[in-house]
Short mmCIF file of C-alpha atoms in Angstrom, two decimals:
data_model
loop_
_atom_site.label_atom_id
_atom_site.label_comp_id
_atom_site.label_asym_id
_atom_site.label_seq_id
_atom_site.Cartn_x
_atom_site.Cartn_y
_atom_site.Cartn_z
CA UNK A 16 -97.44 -5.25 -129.89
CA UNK A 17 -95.93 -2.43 -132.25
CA UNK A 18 -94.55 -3.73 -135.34
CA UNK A 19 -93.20 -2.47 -138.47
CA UNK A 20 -95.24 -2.58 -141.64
CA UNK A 21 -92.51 -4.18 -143.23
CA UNK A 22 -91.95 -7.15 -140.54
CA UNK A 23 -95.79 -7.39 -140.31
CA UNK A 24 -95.78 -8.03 -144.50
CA UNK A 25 -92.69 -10.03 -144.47
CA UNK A 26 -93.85 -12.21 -141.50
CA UNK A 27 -97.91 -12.99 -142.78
CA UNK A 28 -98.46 -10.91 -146.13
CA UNK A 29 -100.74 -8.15 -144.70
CA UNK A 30 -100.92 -4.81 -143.79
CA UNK A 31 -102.37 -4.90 -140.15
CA UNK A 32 -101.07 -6.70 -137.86
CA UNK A 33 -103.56 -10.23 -136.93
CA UNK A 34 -104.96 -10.72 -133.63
CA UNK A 35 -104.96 -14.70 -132.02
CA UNK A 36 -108.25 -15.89 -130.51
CA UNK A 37 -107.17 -18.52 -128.14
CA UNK A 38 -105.60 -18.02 -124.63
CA UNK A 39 -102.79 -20.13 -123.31
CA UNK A 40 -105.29 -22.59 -121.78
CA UNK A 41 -106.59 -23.39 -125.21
CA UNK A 42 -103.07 -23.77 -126.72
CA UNK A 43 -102.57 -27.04 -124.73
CA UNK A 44 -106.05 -28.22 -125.69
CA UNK A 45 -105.83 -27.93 -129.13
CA UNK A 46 -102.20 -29.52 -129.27
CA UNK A 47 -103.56 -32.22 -127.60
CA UNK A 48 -106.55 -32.29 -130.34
CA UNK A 49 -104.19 -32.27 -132.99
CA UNK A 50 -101.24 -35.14 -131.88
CA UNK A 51 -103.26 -37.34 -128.89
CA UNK A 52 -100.09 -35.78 -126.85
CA UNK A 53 -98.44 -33.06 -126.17
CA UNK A 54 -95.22 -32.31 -127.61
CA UNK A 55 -91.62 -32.09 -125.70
CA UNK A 56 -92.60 -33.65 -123.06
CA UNK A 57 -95.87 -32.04 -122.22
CA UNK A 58 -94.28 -28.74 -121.28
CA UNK A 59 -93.43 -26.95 -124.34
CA UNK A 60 -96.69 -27.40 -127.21
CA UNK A 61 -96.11 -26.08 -130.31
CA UNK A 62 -99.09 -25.28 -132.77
CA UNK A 63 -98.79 -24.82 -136.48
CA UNK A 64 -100.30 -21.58 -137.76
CA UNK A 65 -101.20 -20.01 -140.47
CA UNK A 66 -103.23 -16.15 -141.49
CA UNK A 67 -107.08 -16.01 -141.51
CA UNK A 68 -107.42 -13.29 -143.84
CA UNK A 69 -110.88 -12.66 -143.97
CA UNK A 70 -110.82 -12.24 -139.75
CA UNK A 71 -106.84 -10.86 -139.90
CA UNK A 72 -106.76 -14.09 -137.30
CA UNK A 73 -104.19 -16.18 -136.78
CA UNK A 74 -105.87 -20.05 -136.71
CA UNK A 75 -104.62 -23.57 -136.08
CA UNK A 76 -104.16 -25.80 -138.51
CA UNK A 77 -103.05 -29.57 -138.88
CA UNK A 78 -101.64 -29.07 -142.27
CA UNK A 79 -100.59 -26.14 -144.34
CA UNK A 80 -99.53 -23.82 -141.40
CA UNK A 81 -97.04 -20.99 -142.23
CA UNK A 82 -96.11 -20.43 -138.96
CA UNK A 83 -95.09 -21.49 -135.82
CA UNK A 84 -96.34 -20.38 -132.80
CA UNK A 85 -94.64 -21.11 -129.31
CA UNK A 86 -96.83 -20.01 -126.30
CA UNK A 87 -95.29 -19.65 -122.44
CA UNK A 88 -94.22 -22.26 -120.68
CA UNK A 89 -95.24 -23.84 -117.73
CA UNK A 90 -91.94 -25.03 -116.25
CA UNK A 91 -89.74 -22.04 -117.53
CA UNK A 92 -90.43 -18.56 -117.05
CA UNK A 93 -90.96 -15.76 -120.18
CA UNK A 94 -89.31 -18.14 -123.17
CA UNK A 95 -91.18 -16.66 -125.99
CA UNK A 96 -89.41 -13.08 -124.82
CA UNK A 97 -85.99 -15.13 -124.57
CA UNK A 98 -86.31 -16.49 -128.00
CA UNK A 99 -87.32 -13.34 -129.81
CA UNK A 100 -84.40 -11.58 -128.10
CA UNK A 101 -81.83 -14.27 -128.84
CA UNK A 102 -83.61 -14.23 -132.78
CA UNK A 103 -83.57 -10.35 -132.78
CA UNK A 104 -79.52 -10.40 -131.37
CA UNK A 105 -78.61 -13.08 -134.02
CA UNK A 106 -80.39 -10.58 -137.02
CA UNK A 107 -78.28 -7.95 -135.51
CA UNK A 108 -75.34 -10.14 -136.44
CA UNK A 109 -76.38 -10.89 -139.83
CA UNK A 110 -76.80 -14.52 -138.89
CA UNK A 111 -79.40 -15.70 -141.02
CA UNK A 112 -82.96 -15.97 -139.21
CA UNK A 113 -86.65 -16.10 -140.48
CA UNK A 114 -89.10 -13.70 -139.92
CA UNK A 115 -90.46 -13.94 -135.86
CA UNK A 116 -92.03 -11.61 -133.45
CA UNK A 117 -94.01 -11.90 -130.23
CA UNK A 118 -97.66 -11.47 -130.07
CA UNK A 119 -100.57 -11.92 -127.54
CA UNK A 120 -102.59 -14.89 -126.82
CA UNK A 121 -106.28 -13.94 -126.21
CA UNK A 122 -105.49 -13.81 -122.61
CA UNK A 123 -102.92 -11.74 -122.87
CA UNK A 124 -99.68 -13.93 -122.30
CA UNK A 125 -97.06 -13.74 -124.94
CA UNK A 126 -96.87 -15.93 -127.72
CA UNK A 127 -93.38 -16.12 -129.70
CA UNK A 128 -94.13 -16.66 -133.84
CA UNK A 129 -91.53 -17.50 -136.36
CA UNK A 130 -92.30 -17.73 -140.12
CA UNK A 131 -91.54 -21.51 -141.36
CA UNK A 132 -88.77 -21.38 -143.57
CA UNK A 133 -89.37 -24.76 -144.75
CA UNK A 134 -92.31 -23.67 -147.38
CA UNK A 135 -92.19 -22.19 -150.80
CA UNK A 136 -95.35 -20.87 -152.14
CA UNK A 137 -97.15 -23.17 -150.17
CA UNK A 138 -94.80 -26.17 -151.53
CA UNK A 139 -92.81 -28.21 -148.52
CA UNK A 140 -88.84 -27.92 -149.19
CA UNK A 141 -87.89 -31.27 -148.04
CA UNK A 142 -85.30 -30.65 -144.88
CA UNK A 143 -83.01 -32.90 -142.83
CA UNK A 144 -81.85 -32.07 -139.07
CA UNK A 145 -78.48 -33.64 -137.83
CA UNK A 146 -80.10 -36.10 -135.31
CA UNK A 147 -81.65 -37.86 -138.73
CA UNK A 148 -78.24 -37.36 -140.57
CA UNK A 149 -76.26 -38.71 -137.91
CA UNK A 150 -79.18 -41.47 -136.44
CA UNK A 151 -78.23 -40.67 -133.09
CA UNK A 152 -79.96 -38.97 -130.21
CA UNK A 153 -80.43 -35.23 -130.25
CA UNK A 154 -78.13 -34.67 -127.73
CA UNK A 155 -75.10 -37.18 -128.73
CA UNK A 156 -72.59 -36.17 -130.95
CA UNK A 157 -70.03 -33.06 -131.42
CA UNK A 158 -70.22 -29.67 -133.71
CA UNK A 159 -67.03 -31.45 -135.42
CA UNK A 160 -69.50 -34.33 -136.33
CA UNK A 161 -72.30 -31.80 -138.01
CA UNK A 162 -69.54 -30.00 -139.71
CA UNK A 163 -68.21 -32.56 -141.42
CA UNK A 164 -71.55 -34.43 -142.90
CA UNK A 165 -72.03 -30.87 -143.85
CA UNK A 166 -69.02 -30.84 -145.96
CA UNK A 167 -70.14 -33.72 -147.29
CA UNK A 168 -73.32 -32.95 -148.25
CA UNK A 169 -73.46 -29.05 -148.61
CA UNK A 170 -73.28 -27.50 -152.63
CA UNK A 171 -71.36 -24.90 -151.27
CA UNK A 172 -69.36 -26.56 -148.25
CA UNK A 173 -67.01 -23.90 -147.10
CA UNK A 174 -69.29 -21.42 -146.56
CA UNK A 175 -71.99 -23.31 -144.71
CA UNK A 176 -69.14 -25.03 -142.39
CA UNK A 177 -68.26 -20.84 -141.87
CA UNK A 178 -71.90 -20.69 -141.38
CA UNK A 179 -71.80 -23.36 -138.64
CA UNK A 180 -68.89 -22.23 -136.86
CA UNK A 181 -70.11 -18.54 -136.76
CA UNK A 182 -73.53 -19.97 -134.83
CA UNK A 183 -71.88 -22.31 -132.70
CA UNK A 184 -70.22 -19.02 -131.47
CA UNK A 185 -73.26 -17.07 -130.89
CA UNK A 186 -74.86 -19.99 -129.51
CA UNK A 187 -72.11 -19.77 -126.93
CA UNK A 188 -71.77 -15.84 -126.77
CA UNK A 189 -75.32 -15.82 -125.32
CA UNK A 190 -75.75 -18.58 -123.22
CA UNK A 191 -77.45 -21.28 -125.21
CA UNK A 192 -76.63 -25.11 -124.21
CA UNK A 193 -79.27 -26.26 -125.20
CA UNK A 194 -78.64 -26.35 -129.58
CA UNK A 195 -78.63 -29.87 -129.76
CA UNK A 196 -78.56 -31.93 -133.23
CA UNK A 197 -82.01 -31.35 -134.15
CA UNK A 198 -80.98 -27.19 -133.42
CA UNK A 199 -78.77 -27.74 -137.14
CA UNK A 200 -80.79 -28.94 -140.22
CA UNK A 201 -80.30 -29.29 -144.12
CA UNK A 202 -82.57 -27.88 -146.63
CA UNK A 203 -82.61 -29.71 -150.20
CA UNK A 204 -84.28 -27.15 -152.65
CA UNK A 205 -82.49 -29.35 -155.57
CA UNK A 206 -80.04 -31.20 -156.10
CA UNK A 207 -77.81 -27.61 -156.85
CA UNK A 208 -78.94 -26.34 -153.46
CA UNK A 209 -78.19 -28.13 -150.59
CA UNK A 210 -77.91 -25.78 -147.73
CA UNK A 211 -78.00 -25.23 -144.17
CA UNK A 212 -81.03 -23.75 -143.12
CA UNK A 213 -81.49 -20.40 -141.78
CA UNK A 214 -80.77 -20.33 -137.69
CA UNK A 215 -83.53 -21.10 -135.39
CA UNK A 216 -84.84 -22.62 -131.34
CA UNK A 217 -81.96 -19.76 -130.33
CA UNK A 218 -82.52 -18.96 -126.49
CA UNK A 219 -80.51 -18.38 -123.08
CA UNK A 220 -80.84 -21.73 -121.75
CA UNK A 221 -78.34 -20.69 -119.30
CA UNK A 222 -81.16 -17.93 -118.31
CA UNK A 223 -83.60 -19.87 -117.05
CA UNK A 224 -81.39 -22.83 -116.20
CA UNK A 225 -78.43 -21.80 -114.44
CA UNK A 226 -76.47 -24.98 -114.28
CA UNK A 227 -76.87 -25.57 -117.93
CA UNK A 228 -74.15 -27.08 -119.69
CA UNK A 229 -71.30 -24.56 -122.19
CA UNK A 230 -72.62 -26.49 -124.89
CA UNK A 231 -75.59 -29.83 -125.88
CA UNK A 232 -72.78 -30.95 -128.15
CA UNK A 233 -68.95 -31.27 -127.38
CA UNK A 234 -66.55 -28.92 -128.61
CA UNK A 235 -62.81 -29.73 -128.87
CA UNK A 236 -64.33 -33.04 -126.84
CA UNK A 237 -65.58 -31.20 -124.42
CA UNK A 238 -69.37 -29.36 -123.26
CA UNK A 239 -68.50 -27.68 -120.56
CA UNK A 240 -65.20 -25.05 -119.20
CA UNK A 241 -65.18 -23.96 -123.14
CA UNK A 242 -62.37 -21.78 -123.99
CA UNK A 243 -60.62 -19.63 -127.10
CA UNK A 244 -58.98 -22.25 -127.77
CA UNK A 245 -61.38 -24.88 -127.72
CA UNK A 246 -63.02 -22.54 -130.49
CA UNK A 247 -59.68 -22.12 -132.24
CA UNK A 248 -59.53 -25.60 -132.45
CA UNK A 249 -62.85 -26.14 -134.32
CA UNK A 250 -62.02 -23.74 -136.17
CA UNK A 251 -58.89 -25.37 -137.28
CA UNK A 252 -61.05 -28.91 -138.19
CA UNK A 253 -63.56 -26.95 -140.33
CA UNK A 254 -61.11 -25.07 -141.83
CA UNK A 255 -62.64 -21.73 -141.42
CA UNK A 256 -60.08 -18.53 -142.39
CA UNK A 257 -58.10 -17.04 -139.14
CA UNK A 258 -59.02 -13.70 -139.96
CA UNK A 259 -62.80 -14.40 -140.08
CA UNK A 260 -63.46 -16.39 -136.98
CA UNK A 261 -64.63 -13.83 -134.32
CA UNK A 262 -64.45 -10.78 -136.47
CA UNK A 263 -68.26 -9.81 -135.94
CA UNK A 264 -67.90 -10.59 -132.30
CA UNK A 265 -65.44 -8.44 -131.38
CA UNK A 266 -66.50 -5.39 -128.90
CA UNK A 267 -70.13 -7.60 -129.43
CA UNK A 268 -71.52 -6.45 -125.85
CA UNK A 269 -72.45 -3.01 -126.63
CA UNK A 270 -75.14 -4.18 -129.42
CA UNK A 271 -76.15 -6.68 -127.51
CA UNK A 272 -76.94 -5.20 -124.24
CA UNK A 273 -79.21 -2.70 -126.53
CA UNK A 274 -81.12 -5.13 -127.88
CA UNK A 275 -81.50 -7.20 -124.54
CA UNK A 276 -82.54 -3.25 -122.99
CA UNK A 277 -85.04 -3.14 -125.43
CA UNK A 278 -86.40 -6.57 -125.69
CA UNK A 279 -89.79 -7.63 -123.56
CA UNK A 280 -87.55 -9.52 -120.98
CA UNK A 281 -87.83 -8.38 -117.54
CA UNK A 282 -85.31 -6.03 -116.27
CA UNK A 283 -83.37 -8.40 -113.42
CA UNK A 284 -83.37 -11.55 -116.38
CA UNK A 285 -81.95 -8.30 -118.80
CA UNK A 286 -79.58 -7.62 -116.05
CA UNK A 287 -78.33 -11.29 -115.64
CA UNK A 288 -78.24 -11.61 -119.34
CA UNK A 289 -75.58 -8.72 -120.17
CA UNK A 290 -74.00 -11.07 -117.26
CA UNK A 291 -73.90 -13.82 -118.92
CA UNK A 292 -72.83 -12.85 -122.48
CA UNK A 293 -69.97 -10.57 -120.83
CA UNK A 294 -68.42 -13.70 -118.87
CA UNK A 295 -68.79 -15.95 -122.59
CA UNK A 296 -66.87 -12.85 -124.52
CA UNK A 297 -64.19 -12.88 -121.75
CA UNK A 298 -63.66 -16.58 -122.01
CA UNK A 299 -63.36 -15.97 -126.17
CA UNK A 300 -61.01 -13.21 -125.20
CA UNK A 301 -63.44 -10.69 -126.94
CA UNK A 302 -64.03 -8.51 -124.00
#
């Protein structure tokens, strides 16, 4: 895959780019070495990575990974592609992301990685989603519930709760029901920086699930037939500035589509995304 020297130091601290040694097979084999199980319900295994340097490999590891890697999966068609394009769309937007990219699998499938933001130098920076803040299922609870724990909690409360309301946006600009509580985390460097965490798990669910819901968590008390105002009114509750609320949005499609156009999605799902994300702007009355 080509790559940028820069994203190919910022993502594993090297100067080539690393090659991965296992196929797709393998990837289910050694999750299941690793946990007895596989993870999310046996379709979706996710293997903790981290940079070989003396064979420029990436190789799994039970502790100490620096990376996640996602591989296809078996009951949804070309996710890793969806993800990076979703990741690379939200960097486009300045919404805060960590280093990612797609890479092969020894037998060729695509692999999506992402750089764990949850390490320092090798030292774990303890981190809270909101399904552990809240003690309730991933997929109970409302964006108006995460925002205000995160008022709460945050060191710097008005801008993370700006933060929050900016992704909840995206999340619904591009078709993504499926950012449940465990989608929104906490980092606690110390105990004068308590922060939500970068973005992350950002894909068209609505893609490769067509009857997906608006939104995992309610909005305005509602997940699905989201409107401006539904927004407006979250808006209102976190008390995020009128003037900033959509600003980056506006006249969105035309960076988007470029991205989608040049992202490793195939060309009828690229078609059906621009869909998609133009129906969402028209509902926000950004169109």
């Amino acid at each position: 895959m080509e790559m940028s020297r820069k994203l190919i130091k910022e993502m594993f601290g090297a100067s080539e780019l690393p090659i991965i040694e296992f196929s797709l097979r393998e990837v289910f084999q050694k999750a299941q070495q690793l946990t007895g199980k596989l993870s999310i319900s046996g379709t979706q295994p996710k293997l903790s990575v981290k940079l070989d340097k003396r064979s420029n490999s990436l190789i799994v590891v039970a502790e100490g990974g620096e990376h996640i890697l996602k591989p296809q999966n078996p009951a949804f068609q070309d996710i890793p592609q969806n993800e990076q394009c979703c990741m690379d769309i939200a960097a486009e937007f300045k919404i805060d992301v960590p280093p990612h990219c797609i890479l092969p699998l020894k037998d060729k499938s695509l692999a999506y990685i992402v750089k764990r933001f949850d390490r320092a130098s090798g030292v774990k920076i303890h981190q809270e989603d909101f399904s552990q803040i809240l003690e309730t299922d991933k997929y109970k609870g409302s964006i108006e519930q995460i925002g205000k724990k995160l008022s709460e909690k945050s060191t710097a409360p008005g801008y993370d709760t700006q933060l929050l309301f900016e992704r909840v946006v995206f999340n619904f600009i591009i078709g993504n029901g499926d950012a449940h509580l465990k989608n929104y985390s906490i980092a606690y460097k110390d105990k004068d920086s308590i922060r939500l965490t970068p973005a992350y798990d950002i894909v068209c669910s609505k893609l490769v699930i067509p009857a997906e819901e608006d939104s995992a968590l309610s909005i305005n008390g509602k997940k699905n037939e989201l409107k401006r105002d539904d927004f407006d009114k979250l808006a209102d509750y976190l008390k995020v500035p009128i003037k900033i609320r959509y600003e980056k949005f506006q006249k969105s499609l035309t960076v988007m589509e470029s991205t989608i156009k040049a992202s490793e999605i195939t060309k009828e799902d690229q078609e059906q995304f621009i869909k998609i994300i133009g129906e969402r702007l028209a509902r926000l009355e950004l169109a």
